[in-house]
Amino acid sequence: MPEEAQRLQKIIAQAGITSRRNAETLITSGRVQVNGKTVTELGIKVTDNDKIQVDGAPIEGREKKVYLLMNKPRGVVTTNSDEKGRKTVLDILEGIDQRVYPVGRLDYDTTGVLLMTNDGEIANQLMHPKSRVDKVYLAKVSGIATPEKLAPLQHGVVIKGRKTAPARVTIERVDKDKKTSMVRIIIHEGRNHQVKDMLQKVGLPVDKLTREQYAFFDLTGLQSGEYRKLTNAEVKRLKVQDYKNYRKK
Ligand code: URA
């Protein structure tokens, strides 16, 4: 992956030393060195390969950004550590030196699309309610799903005292003998156990839940437990907040 050039003052600010404005002052007052040379002009661009020092000391925290897409298997938690000692999604990763963390949560028994990154800015943007990132779930539920039963979800139902935003819901399959159904539901909120709670609310308790899509990401090419790095083009789309999902159904 080519190194991305960024403004020197941004890199210094990101390293947590100071604000961007103060970083500019550090530069103009001759306290910053790039590859051993003092730089006093603002706006020069540097990459991860450049050695940056402030008052002669290398800046810390310039961890290379990494972006991963996992097909989360059942039976792992998405927290970084689990008080019950259960396996976490981080235990699955091999050869990733950076400390990444999951973008949002999936339950222990939920499978599917999970992004992980050490880029806090992008993670926060994705999780911000204003971004309205679409999440597509396929749920196997107990009971016979009908349009009437699912209708309240399209308007919003009250869960833990708060109404959910309207969801898009479709019935994919009904097994009348087994009295089970497959329901696809698209939401952009990200409350804890939201899909299970919503379907429970309309009398269709969830037996199995998979997240098929998150923003424009899906599970193509990823077996359960597998993960891959995002492509440059995918990272770029995240950076410009182009979260739309163009998948045709
Ligand atoms: N909704 C749930 O109920 N569980 C998940 O893991 C994700 C969304």
Short mmCIF file of C-alpha atoms and ligand atoms in Angstrom, two decimals:
data_model
loop_
_atom_site.label_atom_id
_atom_site.label_comp_id
_atom_site.label_asym_id
_atom_site.label_seq_id
_atom_site.Cartn_x
_atom_site.Cartn_y
_atom_site.Cartn_z
CA MET A 1 0.00 0.00 0.00
CA PRO A 2 1.53 3.40 -0.87
CA GLU A 3 2.27 5.61 2.11
CA GLU A 4 -0.15 8.47 2.41
CA ALA A 5 1.42 11.92 2.63
CA GLN A 6 -0.03 14.16 5.30
CA ARG A 7 0.71 17.65 6.49
CA LEU A 8 3.45 17.80 9.08
CA GLN A 9 1.37 19.78 11.58
CA LYS A 10 -1.43 17.21 11.33
CA ILE A 11 0.94 14.35 12.03
CA ILE A 12 2.38 16.14 15.05
CA ALA A 13 -1.10 16.89 16.37
CA GLN A 14 -2.19 13.29 15.78
CA ALA A 15 0.73 12.06 17.83
CA GLY A 16 -1.02 13.69 20.76
CA ILE A 17 1.77 16.12 21.56
CA THR A 18 -0.29 19.24 21.04
CA SER A 19 -3.09 20.86 19.04
CA ARG A 20 -2.72 21.49 15.35
CA ARG A 21 -2.34 25.21 15.92
CA ASN A 22 0.42 24.71 18.47
CA ALA A 23 2.04 22.22 16.12
CA GLU A 24 2.27 25.02 13.58
CA THR A 25 3.99 27.21 16.15
CA LEU A 26 6.41 24.40 16.96
CA ILE A 27 7.30 24.21 13.28
CA THR A 28 7.65 27.94 12.63
CA SER A 29 9.77 28.38 15.74
CA GLY A 30 12.26 25.83 14.43
CA ARG A 31 11.65 23.07 16.95
CA VAL A 32 10.69 20.35 14.44
CA GLN A 33 13.06 18.15 12.45
CA VAL A 34 12.17 15.93 9.51
CA ASN A 35 14.77 13.30 8.71
CA GLY A 36 17.28 15.22 10.79
CA LYS A 37 16.70 18.61 9.15
CA THR A 38 14.92 21.48 10.85
CA VAL A 39 11.79 22.51 9.00
CA THR A 40 10.23 25.91 9.58
CA GLU A 41 7.82 26.17 6.71
CA LEU A 42 4.21 25.10 7.13
CA GLY A 43 2.43 22.78 4.80
CA ILE A 44 5.15 20.31 3.94
CA LYS A 45 3.87 16.79 3.59
CA VAL A 46 5.37 13.73 5.22
CA THR A 47 4.70 10.01 5.12
CA ASP A 48 5.10 7.20 7.64
CA ASN A 49 8.61 6.69 6.28
CA ASP A 50 9.78 10.12 7.44
CA LYS A 51 11.43 10.48 10.81
CA ILE A 52 9.90 13.35 12.74
CA GLN A 53 11.35 14.86 15.88
CA VAL A 54 10.23 17.66 18.15
CA ASP A 55 13.09 19.26 20.08
CA GLY A 56 15.20 16.33 18.95
CA ALA A 57 12.86 13.63 20.35
CA PRO A 58 11.06 11.30 17.94
CA ILE A 59 7.29 11.66 18.09
CA GLU A 60 5.44 8.63 19.33
CA GLY A 61 2.13 7.22 18.36
CA ARG A 62 2.59 7.34 14.60
CA GLU A 63 1.16 3.92 14.22
CA LYS A 64 0.40 2.96 10.67
CA LYS A 65 -3.32 2.86 10.08
CA VAL A 66 -4.78 -0.54 9.40
CA TYR A 67 -8.31 -1.38 8.27
CA LEU A 68 -9.66 -4.91 8.43
CA LEU A 69 -12.88 -6.55 7.37
CA MET A 70 -13.76 -9.79 9.15
CA ASN A 71 -16.46 -12.37 8.78
CA LYS A 72 -16.97 -12.71 12.50
CA PRO A 73 -17.65 -16.28 13.56
CA ARG A 74 -20.09 -17.31 16.26
CA GLY A 75 -18.65 -17.73 19.76
CA VAL A 76 -16.28 -14.75 19.96
CA VAL A 77 -16.80 -11.39 21.61
CA THR A 78 -16.14 -8.06 19.94
CA THR A 79 -14.78 -6.38 23.06
CA ASN A 80 -11.01 -6.12 23.35
CA SER A 81 -10.95 -8.16 26.51
CA ASP A 82 -13.66 -10.25 28.10
CA GLU A 83 -14.15 -10.56 31.83
CA LYS A 84 -15.39 -14.12 31.33
CA GLY A 85 -12.19 -14.97 29.47
CA ARG A 86 -13.98 -15.76 26.22
CA LYS A 87 -12.19 -15.61 22.91
CA THR A 88 -12.24 -12.17 21.28
CA VAL A 89 -12.11 -11.14 17.64
CA LEU A 90 -8.58 -9.87 18.30
CA ASP A 91 -7.48 -13.41 19.19
CA ILE A 92 -8.27 -14.37 15.60
CA LEU A 93 -5.85 -11.86 14.07
CA GLU A 94 -2.39 -12.98 13.07
CA GLY A 95 0.50 -10.82 11.94
CA ILE A 96 -1.26 -7.52 12.68
CA ASP A 97 1.13 -5.45 14.80
CA GLN A 98 -1.19 -2.55 15.41
CA ARG A 99 -3.74 -2.45 18.19
CA VAL A 100 -7.01 -2.41 16.30
CA TYR A 101 -10.50 -2.39 17.75
CA PRO A 102 -13.90 -3.30 16.35
CA VAL A 103 -16.12 -0.61 14.86
CA GLY A 104 -19.30 -1.19 16.84
CA ARG A 105 -20.42 -4.46 18.35
CA LEU A 106 -21.77 -7.80 17.30
CA ASP A 107 -23.12 -10.20 19.90
CA TYR A 108 -21.22 -13.33 20.91
CA ASP A 109 -23.54 -15.48 18.84
CA THR A 110 -23.93 -13.07 15.89
CA THR A 111 -21.87 -13.67 12.76
CA GLY A 112 -20.94 -11.52 9.81
CA VAL A 113 -19.43 -8.25 8.67
CA LEU A 114 -17.18 -6.56 11.20
CA LEU A 115 -14.77 -3.72 10.51
CA MET A 116 -11.71 -3.27 12.69
CA THR A 117 -9.24 -0.43 12.67
CA ASN A 118 -6.85 1.69 14.71
CA ASP A 119 -8.11 4.80 12.92
CA GLY A 120 -10.21 6.40 15.64
CA GLU A 121 -11.36 9.22 13.42
CA ILE A 122 -12.88 6.91 10.82
CA ALA A 123 -14.31 4.59 13.47
CA ASN A 124 -16.03 7.47 15.25
CA GLN A 125 -17.42 8.82 12.01
CA LEU A 126 -18.83 5.43 11.06
CA MET A 127 -20.45 4.99 14.46
CA HIS A 128 -21.83 8.52 14.67
CA PRO A 129 -25.64 8.46 14.40
CA LYS A 130 -25.49 11.29 11.87
CA SER A 131 -23.63 9.05 9.42
CA ARG A 132 -26.66 6.72 9.21
CA VAL A 133 -24.57 3.79 8.04
CA ASP A 134 -26.82 1.01 6.73
CA LYS A 135 -26.46 -2.36 8.43
CA VAL A 136 -28.16 -5.30 6.78
CA TYR A 137 -29.02 -8.31 8.94
CA LEU A 138 -30.45 -11.68 8.05
CA ALA A 139 -32.30 -13.22 10.98
CA LYS A 140 -33.66 -16.70 11.42
CA VAL A 141 -36.62 -16.31 13.71
CA SER A 142 -39.06 -18.61 15.47
CA GLY A 143 -42.56 -18.09 14.16
CA ILE A 144 -44.27 -17.28 10.91
CA ALA A 145 -43.32 -13.83 9.68
CA THR A 146 -46.07 -11.87 7.95
CA PRO A 147 -46.12 -8.30 6.61
CA GLU A 148 -48.63 -7.40 9.34
CA LYS A 149 -46.40 -8.72 12.08
CA LEU A 150 -43.37 -6.85 10.76
CA ALA A 151 -45.19 -3.59 9.98
CA PRO A 152 -44.48 -1.93 13.38
CA LEU A 153 -40.72 -2.19 12.69
CA GLN A 154 -41.18 -0.03 9.61
CA HIS A 155 -42.53 2.76 11.78
CA GLY A 156 -40.42 2.19 14.86
CA VAL A 157 -41.00 0.31 18.10
CA VAL A 158 -40.21 1.37 21.63
CA ILE A 159 -37.23 -0.47 23.10
CA LYS A 160 -35.92 0.36 26.53
CA GLY A 161 -38.01 3.51 26.53
CA ARG A 162 -36.83 4.81 23.16
CA LYS A 163 -38.42 4.46 19.74
CA THR A 164 -36.29 2.89 17.03
CA ALA A 165 -35.85 4.59 13.68
CA PRO A 166 -37.90 3.09 10.83
CA ALA A 167 -36.36 -0.12 9.53
CA ARG A 168 -36.64 -1.74 6.11
CA VAL A 169 -37.84 -5.30 6.53
CA THR A 170 -38.45 -8.10 4.04
CA ILE A 171 -39.54 -11.68 4.46
CA GLU A 172 -37.10 -13.96 2.68
CA ARG A 173 -38.48 -17.39 3.54
CA VAL A 174 -41.11 -19.03 5.67
CA ASP A 175 -41.02 -22.67 6.76
CA LYS A 176 -44.57 -23.45 7.76
CA ASP A 177 -43.71 -26.95 9.03
CA LYS A 178 -40.88 -25.86 11.27
CA LYS A 179 -42.61 -22.56 12.07
CA THR A 180 -39.49 -20.55 11.36
CA SER A 181 -38.80 -17.64 9.02
CA MET A 182 -35.90 -15.76 7.50
CA VAL A 183 -36.21 -12.02 7.73
CA ARG A 184 -33.90 -9.36 6.30
CA ILE A 185 -33.79 -6.11 8.21
CA ILE A 186 -31.90 -2.92 7.43
CA ILE A 187 -31.22 -0.41 10.18
CA HIS A 188 -28.83 2.47 10.61
CA GLU A 189 -28.87 2.68 14.38
CA GLY A 190 -26.47 0.62 16.43
CA ARG A 191 -27.98 -0.01 19.81
CA ASN A 192 -27.00 -3.01 21.85
CA HIS A 193 -28.95 -6.15 20.80
CA GLN A 194 -31.12 -3.94 18.64
CA VAL A 195 -32.22 -6.42 15.98
CA LYS A 196 -32.96 -9.16 18.50
CA ASP A 197 -34.95 -6.74 20.63
CA MET A 198 -36.88 -5.39 17.64
CA LEU A 199 -37.86 -8.80 16.35
CA GLN A 200 -38.67 -10.05 19.85
CA LYS A 201 -40.96 -7.05 20.20
CA VAL A 202 -43.07 -8.21 17.24
CA GLY A 203 -43.21 -11.78 18.51
CA LEU A 204 -40.47 -13.26 16.34
CA PRO A 205 -37.55 -14.21 18.61
CA VAL A 206 -34.21 -14.49 16.85
CA ASP A 207 -32.51 -17.89 16.69
CA LYS A 208 -29.62 -16.89 14.43
CA LEU A 209 -28.35 -13.53 13.30
CA THR A 210 -25.88 -12.60 10.58
CA ARG A 211 -24.81 -9.15 9.52
CA GLU A 212 -24.63 -9.41 5.75
CA GLN A 213 -23.55 -5.84 5.08
CA TYR A 214 -22.14 -2.84 6.85
CA ALA A 215 -22.06 0.31 4.72
CA PHE A 216 -20.78 -0.94 1.34
CA PHE A 217 -18.99 -3.97 2.78
CA ASP A 218 -20.28 -7.48 2.48
CA LEU A 219 -18.95 -10.97 3.08
CA THR A 220 -17.79 -11.71 -0.48
CA GLY A 221 -14.73 -13.96 -0.41
CA LEU A 222 -14.63 -14.30 3.37
CA GLN A 223 -15.35 -17.60 5.07
CA SER A 224 -16.38 -17.55 8.72
CA GLY A 225 -13.43 -16.33 10.80
CA GLU A 226 -11.52 -14.98 7.81
CA TYR A 227 -10.51 -11.37 7.41
CA ARG A 228 -8.76 -9.16 4.88
CA LYS A 229 -7.26 -5.71 4.69
CA LEU A 230 -9.39 -3.08 2.99
CA THR A 231 -8.22 -1.90 -0.41
CA ASN A 232 -6.98 1.66 -0.88
CA ALA A 233 -10.17 2.43 -2.79
CA GLU A 234 -12.31 1.18 0.11
CA VAL A 235 -10.36 3.26 2.63
CA LYS A 236 -10.74 6.27 0.38
CA ARG A 237 -14.49 5.80 0.29
CA LEU A 238 -14.57 5.67 4.07
CA LYS A 239 -12.52 8.85 4.28
CA VAL A 240 -14.91 10.77 2.07
CA GLN A 241 -17.81 9.23 3.98
CA ASP A 242 -19.28 7.58 0.93
CA TYR A 243 -21.01 4.82 2.88
CA LYS A 244 -23.70 4.01 0.37
CA ASN A 245 -24.31 0.46 -0.45
CA TYR A 246 -24.65 -0.11 -4.15
CA ARG A 247 -25.40 -3.80 -4.02
CA LYS A 248 -28.16 -4.81 -6.38
CA LYS A 249 -30.60 -7.36 -5.06
N1 URA B 1 -28.47 -6.52 16.75
C1 URA B 1 -28.42 -7.53 17.64
O1 URA B 1 -29.40 -7.83 18.30
N2 URA B 1 -27.27 -8.20 17.77
C2 URA B 1 -26.17 -7.93 17.06
O2 URA B 1 -25.15 -8.59 17.23
C3 URA B 1 -26.24 -6.87 16.15
C4 URA B 1 -27.40 -6.18 16.01
#
